[in-house]
mmCIF file of C-alpha atoms in Angstrom:
data_model
loop_
_atom_site.group_PDB
_atom_site.id
_atom_site.type_symbol
_atom_site.label_atom_id
_atom_site.label_comp_id
_atom_site.label_asym_id
_atom_site.label_seq_id
_atom_site.Cartn_x
_atom_site.Cartn_y
_atom_site.Cartn_z
ATOM 1 C CA MET V 1 18.881 20.873 53.955
ATOM 2 C CA ILE V 2 15.376 19.547 54.872
ATOM 3 C CA GLU V 3 15.204 17.888 51.609
ATOM 4 C CA ARG V 4 17.763 16.201 51.998
ATOM 5 C CA LEU V 5 17.150 14.725 55.176
ATOM 6 C CA VAL V 6 13.415 13.264 53.620
ATOM 7 C CA GLU V 7 15.498 11.596 50.503
ATOM 8 C CA LEU V 8 17.696 9.911 53.347
ATOM 9 C CA GLU V 9 14.986 8.884 55.470
ATOM 10 C CA SER V 10 15.701 5.254 54.918
ATOM 11 C CA SER V 11 19.073 5.211 55.651
ATOM 12 C CA ILE V 12 19.116 7.462 58.364
ATOM 13 C CA ARG V 13 16.749 5.256 60.120
ATOM 14 C CA GLY V 14 18.238 1.656 59.174
ATOM 15 C CA THR V 15 21.973 3.434 60.954
ATOM 16 C CA LEU V 16 20.291 4.477 63.586
ATOM 17 C CA GLY V 17 18.968 1.073 64.129
ATOM 18 C CA LEU V 18 22.194 -0.485 64.259
ATOM 19 C CA LEU V 19 24.361 2.018 66.623
ATOM 20 C CA ASP V 20 24.797 0.444 70.103
ATOM 21 C CA ASN V 21 23.710 3.741 71.421
ATOM 22 C CA PRO V 22 21.347 5.365 68.884
ATOM 23 C CA LEU V 23 20.368 8.642 69.142
ATOM 24 C CA GLU V 24 16.470 9.877 69.293
ATOM 25 C CA GLY V 25 15.671 10.018 65.778
ATOM 26 C CA LEU V 26 12.262 11.530 64.598
ATOM 27 C CA THR V 27 9.112 10.411 65.056
ATOM 28 C CA VAL V 28 6.662 9.455 62.245
ATOM 29 C CA ASP V 29 4.873 12.440 62.868
ATOM 30 C CA GLU V 30 7.869 14.827 62.844
ATOM 31 C CA TRP V 31 9.109 13.111 59.482
ATOM 32 C CA LYS V 32 4.985 13.608 58.374
ATOM 33 C CA VAL V 33 5.930 18.192 59.006
ATOM 34 C CA THR V 34 9.181 17.612 57.641
ATOM 35 C CA LYS V 35 8.213 16.344 54.004
ATOM 36 C CA GLU V 36 5.135 18.578 54.523
ATOM 37 C CA LEU V 37 7.885 21.297 54.727
ATOM 38 C CA CYS V 38 9.849 21.012 51.694
ATOM 39 C CA ILE V 39 6.266 20.585 50.210
ATOM 40 C CA VAL V 40 5.806 24.913 51.752
ATOM 41 C CA LEU V 41 8.961 25.878 50.634
ATOM 42 C CA GLY V 42 9.723 24.696 47.613
ATOM 43 C CA PRO V 43 7.845 27.255 45.639
ATOM 44 C CA PHE V 44 10.444 29.970 47.330
ATOM 45 C CA GLU V 45 13.588 27.787 46.282
ATOM 46 C CA GLU V 46 12.026 27.838 42.959
ATOM 47 C CA ALA V 47 11.732 31.534 43.050
ATOM 48 C CA THR V 48 15.362 31.809 43.935
ATOM 49 C CA LYS V 49 16.724 29.511 41.650
ATOM 50 C CA ALA V 50 15.043 31.720 38.606
ATOM 51 C CA VAL V 51 16.408 34.946 40.523
ATOM 52 C CA SER V 52 19.643 33.436 40.696
ATOM 53 C CA GLY V 53 19.978 31.910 37.193
ATOM 54 C CA ASP V 54 21.034 35.359 35.634
ATOM 55 C CA LYS V 55 23.971 37.791 36.686
ATOM 56 C CA TYR V 56 21.619 40.129 37.553
ATOM 57 C CA MET V 57 17.560 39.753 38.395
ATOM 58 C CA ALA V 58 15.265 41.295 35.602
ATOM 59 C CA ALA V 59 12.552 43.520 36.671
ATOM 60 C CA SER V 60 9.708 42.182 34.978
ATOM 61 C CA LEU V 61 10.039 38.876 36.986
ATOM 62 C CA VAL V 62 9.358 40.629 40.561
ATOM 63 C CA ILE V 63 5.564 41.553 39.804
ATOM 64 C CA VAL V 64 5.687 37.947 38.213
ATOM 65 C CA LEU V 65 7.504 36.227 41.276
ATOM 66 C CA ALA V 66 6.088 38.881 44.057
ATOM 67 C CA GLU V 67 1.732 36.896 42.137
ATOM 68 C CA GLY V 68 2.819 33.742 41.800
ATOM 69 C CA HIS V 69 3.812 33.447 45.900
ATOM 70 C CA LYS V 70 0.912 34.917 47.005
ATOM 71 C CA ASN V 71 -1.431 33.041 44.693
ATOM 72 C CA VAL V 72 0.495 29.489 45.441
ATOM 73 C CA CYS V 73 0.271 30.316 49.120
ATOM 74 C CA SER V 74 -3.421 30.419 48.731
ATOM 75 C CA LYS V 75 -3.346 27.058 47.739
ATOM 76 C CA LEU V 76 -1.532 25.368 49.796
ATOM 77 C CA GLN V 77 -3.592 27.085 52.830
ATOM 78 C CA LYS V 78 -6.495 24.896 51.249
ATOM 79 C CA GLU V 79 -4.240 21.403 51.648
ATOM 80 C CA ASN V 80 -4.877 19.492 54.905
ATOM 81 C CA TYR V 81 -1.564 19.763 56.345
ATOM 82 C CA HIS V 82 -0.048 19.224 59.875
ATOM 83 C CA GLN V 83 -0.977 22.533 62.614
ATOM 84 C CA ARG V 84 2.855 22.844 62.504
ATOM 85 C CA VAL V 85 3.032 23.154 59.000
ATOM 86 C CA ASN V 86 0.381 25.793 58.804
ATOM 87 C CA ASN V 87 1.695 28.237 61.021
ATOM 88 C CA VAL V 88 4.661 28.411 59.011
ATOM 89 C CA LEU V 89 2.556 28.737 55.896
ATOM 90 C CA ASN V 90 0.479 31.364 57.873
ATOM 91 C CA LYS V 91 4.261 33.042 59.000
ATOM 92 C CA LEU V 92 5.520 32.761 55.836
ATOM 93 C CA LEU V 93 1.509 34.210 53.875
ATOM 94 C CA SER V 94 1.051 36.778 56.614
ATOM 95 C CA GLY V 95 4.961 38.295 55.921
ATOM 96 C CA ILE V 96 4.332 38.600 52.452
ATOM 97 C CA ASN V 97 1.245 40.199 52.841
ATOM 98 C CA ASP V 98 2.222 42.673 55.656
ATOM 99 C CA ARG V 99 5.242 44.366 53.414
ATOM 100 C CA ASP V 100 4.308 47.679 52.276
ATOM 101 C CA ARG V 101 6.388 46.865 48.788
ATOM 102 C CA TRP V 102 4.281 43.406 48.346
ATOM 103 C CA GLY V 103 1.031 44.559 48.979
ATOM 104 C CA ASN V 104 1.735 48.544 46.384
ATOM 105 C CA ILE V 105 3.866 46.288 43.562
ATOM 106 C CA ILE V 106 1.198 46.479 40.904
ATOM 107 C CA GLY V 107 1.166 50.389 40.924
ATOM 108 C CA ARG V 108 4.445 50.759 40.434
ATOM 109 C CA HIS V 109 4.818 52.315 37.116
ATOM 110 C CA THR V 110 8.512 51.266 36.181
ATOM 111 C CA LEU V 111 7.998 47.302 36.970
ATOM 112 C CA VAL V 112 4.229 47.072 35.253
ATOM 113 C CA ARG V 113 5.738 48.602 32.138
ATOM 114 C CA CYS V 114 8.311 45.769 32.230
ATOM 115 C CA THR V 115 6.299 43.102 32.844
ATOM 116 C CA PHE V 116 3.817 44.333 29.798
ATOM 117 C CA LEU V 117 6.282 44.110 27.714
ATOM 118 C CA ASP V 118 8.286 41.233 28.371
ATOM 119 C CA PRO V 119 7.199 38.753 25.911
ATOM 120 C CA ARG V 120 6.948 36.338 28.025
ATOM 121 C CA PHE V 121 4.406 37.303 30.365
ATOM 122 C CA LYS V 122 2.547 40.278 28.334
ATOM 123 C CA ASN V 123 -1.385 40.670 29.954
ATOM 124 C CA ILE V 124 -0.767 37.581 32.409
ATOM 125 C CA PRO V 125 -0.041 38.799 35.817
ATOM 126 C CA PHE V 126 -2.568 42.000 35.691
ATOM 127 C CA THR V 127 -6.448 41.935 36.285
ATOM 128 C CA GLU V 128 -8.796 43.539 33.357
ATOM 129 C CA ASN V 129 -8.532 47.137 35.673
ATOM 130 C CA HIS V 130 -4.871 47.247 35.398
ATOM 131 C CA LEU V 131 -5.036 45.615 32.264
ATOM 132 C CA GLN V 132 -6.623 48.694 30.384
ATOM 133 C CA ILE V 133 -4.643 51.480 32.280
ATOM 134 C CA ILE V 134 -1.619 50.040 31.233
ATOM 135 C CA LYS V 135 -2.195 49.511 27.876
ATOM 136 C CA SER V 136 -3.271 53.457 27.875
ATOM 137 C CA GLU V 137 0.243 54.403 29.403
ATOM 138 C CA LEU V 138 2.588 52.356 26.898
ATOM 139 C CA ILE V 139 0.043 53.481 23.988
ATOM 140 C CA GLU V 140 0.728 57.147 24.930
ATOM 141 C CA ARG V 141 4.264 56.393 25.547
ATOM 142 C CA THR V 142 4.229 54.872 22.103
ATOM 143 C CA ALA V 143 2.548 56.919 20.456
ATOM 144 C CA SER V 144 5.083 59.992 21.414
ATOM 145 C CA ILE V 145 8.045 57.812 20.061
ATOM 146 C CA ILE V 146 6.093 57.216 16.784
ATOM 147 C CA SER V 147 5.299 61.140 16.728
ATOM 148 C CA ALA V 148 9.477 61.738 17.620
ATOM 149 C CA ASN V 149 10.618 59.682 14.376
ATOM 150 C CA ARG V 150 8.202 60.822 12.137
ATOM 151 C CA LEU V 151 9.669 64.125 12.847
ATOM 152 C CA ASP V 152 13.248 63.370 12.664
ATOM 153 C CA ASN V 153 12.742 60.939 9.866
ATOM 154 C CA GLY V 154 11.199 64.171 7.553
ATOM 155 C CA VAL V 155 7.728 62.493 7.248
ATOM 156 C CA LYS V 156 5.291 65.365 6.793
ATOM 157 C CA ARG V 157 1.531 64.943 5.804
ATOM 158 C CA THR V 158 1.860 66.950 3.063
ATOM 159 C CA LEU V 159 0.557 66.615 -0.599
ATOM 160 C CA PRO V 160 3.112 65.839 -2.919
ATOM 161 C CA THR V 161 4.628 69.034 -5.125
ATOM 162 C CA THR V 162 5.258 68.468 -8.805
ATOM 163 C CA THR V 163 8.813 69.076 -10.172
ATOM 164 C CA ALA V 164 9.840 71.891 -11.993
ATOM 165 C CA SER V 165 9.647 70.312 -14.777
ATOM 166 C CA GLU V 166 6.276 69.204 -14.585
ATOM 167 C CA ASN V 167 4.932 72.751 -14.060
ATOM 168 C CA GLU V 168 6.443 74.099 -17.420
ATOM 169 C CA GLN V 169 5.468 71.306 -19.698
ATOM 170 C CA GLY V 170 2.624 69.512 -18.042
ATOM 171 C CA PHE V 171 3.636 66.388 -19.143
ATOM 172 C CA SER V 172 5.591 63.873 -17.266
ATOM 173 C CA ILE V 173 5.400 59.526 -16.534
ATOM 174 C CA TRP V 174 4.890 60.645 -13.154
ATOM 175 C CA SER V 175 1.962 62.418 -13.272
ATOM 176 C CA SER V 176 -0.481 59.540 -13.335
ATOM 177 C CA ILE V 177 0.986 57.906 -9.982
ATOM 178 C CA ASP V 178 0.934 61.454 -8.500
ATOM 179 C CA SER V 179 -2.224 62.482 -9.156
ATOM 180 C CA LYS V 180 -3.801 59.390 -6.989
ATOM 181 C CA VAL V 181 -1.256 59.858 -4.628
ATOM 182 C CA SER V 182 -2.005 63.923 -4.094
ATOM 183 C CA GLU V 183 -6.201 61.758 -3.338
ATOM 184 C CA ILE V 184 -4.691 59.425 -0.998
ATOM 185 C CA GLN V 185 -5.470 60.980 2.887
ATOM 186 C CA HIS V 186 -2.899 60.182 5.464
ATOM 187 C CA THR V 187 -6.023 59.220 7.702
ATOM 188 C CA GLY V 188 -3.694 57.492 10.524
ATOM 189 C CA THR V 189 -2.347 59.485 13.491
ATOM 190 C CA ASN V 190 0.296 58.869 15.853
ATOM 191 C CA THR V 191 -2.430 56.891 17.947
ATOM 192 C CA SER V 192 -4.214 54.267 16.461
ATOM 193 C CA SER V 193 -0.534 53.770 14.981
ATOM 194 C CA ALA V 194 0.292 52.675 18.515
ATOM 195 C CA ILE V 195 -2.807 50.990 19.350
ATOM 196 C CA ILE V 196 -2.525 48.505 16.340
ATOM 197 C CA GLU V 197 0.623 47.776 17.299
ATOM 198 C CA VAL V 198 -0.022 46.999 20.576
ATOM 199 C CA GLN V 199 -2.862 45.031 19.820
ATOM 200 C CA ILE V 200 -0.804 42.902 17.446
ATOM 201 C CA TYR V 201 1.863 42.447 20.298
ATOM 202 C CA LEU V 202 -0.604 41.197 22.442
ATOM 203 C CA GLU V 203 -2.568 38.572 19.839
ATOM 204 C CA ASP V 204 1.408 37.598 19.352
ATOM 205 C CA ASP V 205 2.349 33.584 20.913
ATOM 206 C CA ILE V 206 3.147 34.123 24.666
ATOM 207 C CA GLN V 207 7.608 32.997 24.894
ATOM 208 C CA ASN V 208 9.087 30.430 26.767
ATOM 209 C CA ARG V 209 10.118 31.147 30.053
ATOM 210 C CA ASN V 210 13.754 30.785 29.413
ATOM 211 C CA THR V 211 13.795 33.333 26.000
ATOM 212 C CA ASP V 212 16.200 36.619 26.235
ATOM 213 C CA ALA V 213 13.099 39.131 25.997
ATOM 214 C CA LEU V 214 15.857 41.551 24.189
ATOM 215 C CA LYS V 215 16.796 38.970 21.887
ATOM 216 C CA TRP V 216 13.224 38.973 20.938
ATOM 217 C CA TRP V 217 12.516 42.402 20.583
ATOM 218 C CA MET V 218 16.114 42.615 18.453
ATOM 219 C CA VAL V 219 14.560 39.930 16.235
ATOM 220 C CA ASN V 220 11.153 41.615 15.786
ATOM 221 C CA LYS V 221 11.766 45.064 16.218
ATOM 222 C CA HIS V 222 11.080 45.366 12.562
ATOM 223 C CA ILE V 223 7.265 44.092 13.238
ATOM 224 C CA TYR V 224 7.042 46.453 16.289
ATOM 225 C CA PRO V 225 9.372 49.318 14.842
ATOM 226 C CA TYR V 226 8.124 51.276 17.709
ATOM 227 C CA LEU V 227 7.448 49.432 20.756
ATOM 228 C CA SER V 228 10.792 47.170 20.348
ATOM 229 C CA GLN V 229 12.239 50.988 20.998
ATOM 230 C CA LEU V 230 10.081 51.322 23.709
ATOM 231 C CA SER V 231 11.192 47.357 25.406
ATOM 232 C CA ARG V 232 15.096 48.448 24.836
ATOM 233 C CA ARG V 233 14.295 52.044 26.875
ATOM 234 C CA THR V 234 12.089 49.893 29.803
ATOM 235 C CA LEU V 235 13.642 46.047 29.957
ATOM 236 C CA CYS V 236 16.930 46.710 31.040
ATOM 237 C CA CYS V 237 15.609 48.278 33.926
ATOM 238 C CA LEU V 238 16.589 45.333 37.025
ATOM 239 C CA GLY V 239 14.952 43.915 40.152
ATOM 240 C CA THR V 240 17.715 43.622 42.172
ATOM 241 C CA SER V 241 20.406 46.792 42.871
ATOM 242 C CA VAL V 242 23.501 44.548 43.299
ATOM 243 C CA PRO V 243 24.478 40.901 41.494
ATOM 244 C CA CYS V 244 22.615 37.904 42.180
ATOM 245 C CA GLU V 245 25.005 35.703 43.547
ATOM 246 C CA ARG V 246 25.609 38.061 46.480
ATOM 247 C CA VAL V 247 22.474 38.174 47.242
ATOM 248 C CA PHE V 248 21.597 34.153 46.968
ATOM 249 C CA SER V 249 23.905 32.003 47.386
ATOM 250 C CA LYS V 250 24.351 28.335 47.437
ATOM 251 C CA ALA V 251 25.546 27.819 51.169
ATOM 252 C CA GLY V 252 21.752 30.416 52.295
ATOM 253 C CA LEU V 253 23.814 33.727 53.142
ATOM 254 C CA LEU V 254 21.420 36.631 52.293
ATOM 255 C CA ILE V 255 24.323 38.536 51.501
ATOM 256 C CA SER V 256 27.678 38.136 51.408
ATOM 257 C CA ASP V 257 29.571 39.905 54.842
ATOM 258 C CA ARG V 258 32.586 42.417 53.398
#
């Protein structure tokens, strides 16, 4: 509504001037405050549109939006806005910082995993210390998946055995190949395989914000066979317990009353 008021400033002023008994309009100072309020509230509108663009909000967006709000509010505080606008900005920022959920959001493991495994964000929202903790946890989980898959598929780290005919006759077209294979020891562990896969994932390009994370993992499951399994289990987590249209509506209702 405030944004629409600013857009119609010229029309409103012109119309009020034509009235026989004009209403008291906004002063120059008040128009300035209104325009600055649009700038301050813009990031919150942007977040609302991002969240309400899908039927359900993905959990991987929670940390990104929360940290984004903190950063943009801190930048806005450095601007030379009107005192009344600064008061609004300070209340918004204090409201964000005073909430326990916002303050400890980076410590919620489910949200952290969702964000890291989202190819649109990966390690961007995290500090170096947090990143090492996240990587260690995901490497451990990926190694567990690798171990389970190898057991299910009957992959054993044993030396190849010869066939009965080879033992009896001693001659086979495969003997030279088998002898070379028997010399090769599988030195890689589940953990080392997980480390390599996670590192390759981090070195891959960051995807566009409009990319569907689950579809991306489906397309790249052959490149990341084990991380893709972990992502399917993780990225299905939601950031809201109800559909977005019930939480954010164009009319400005916070939640539908029934």
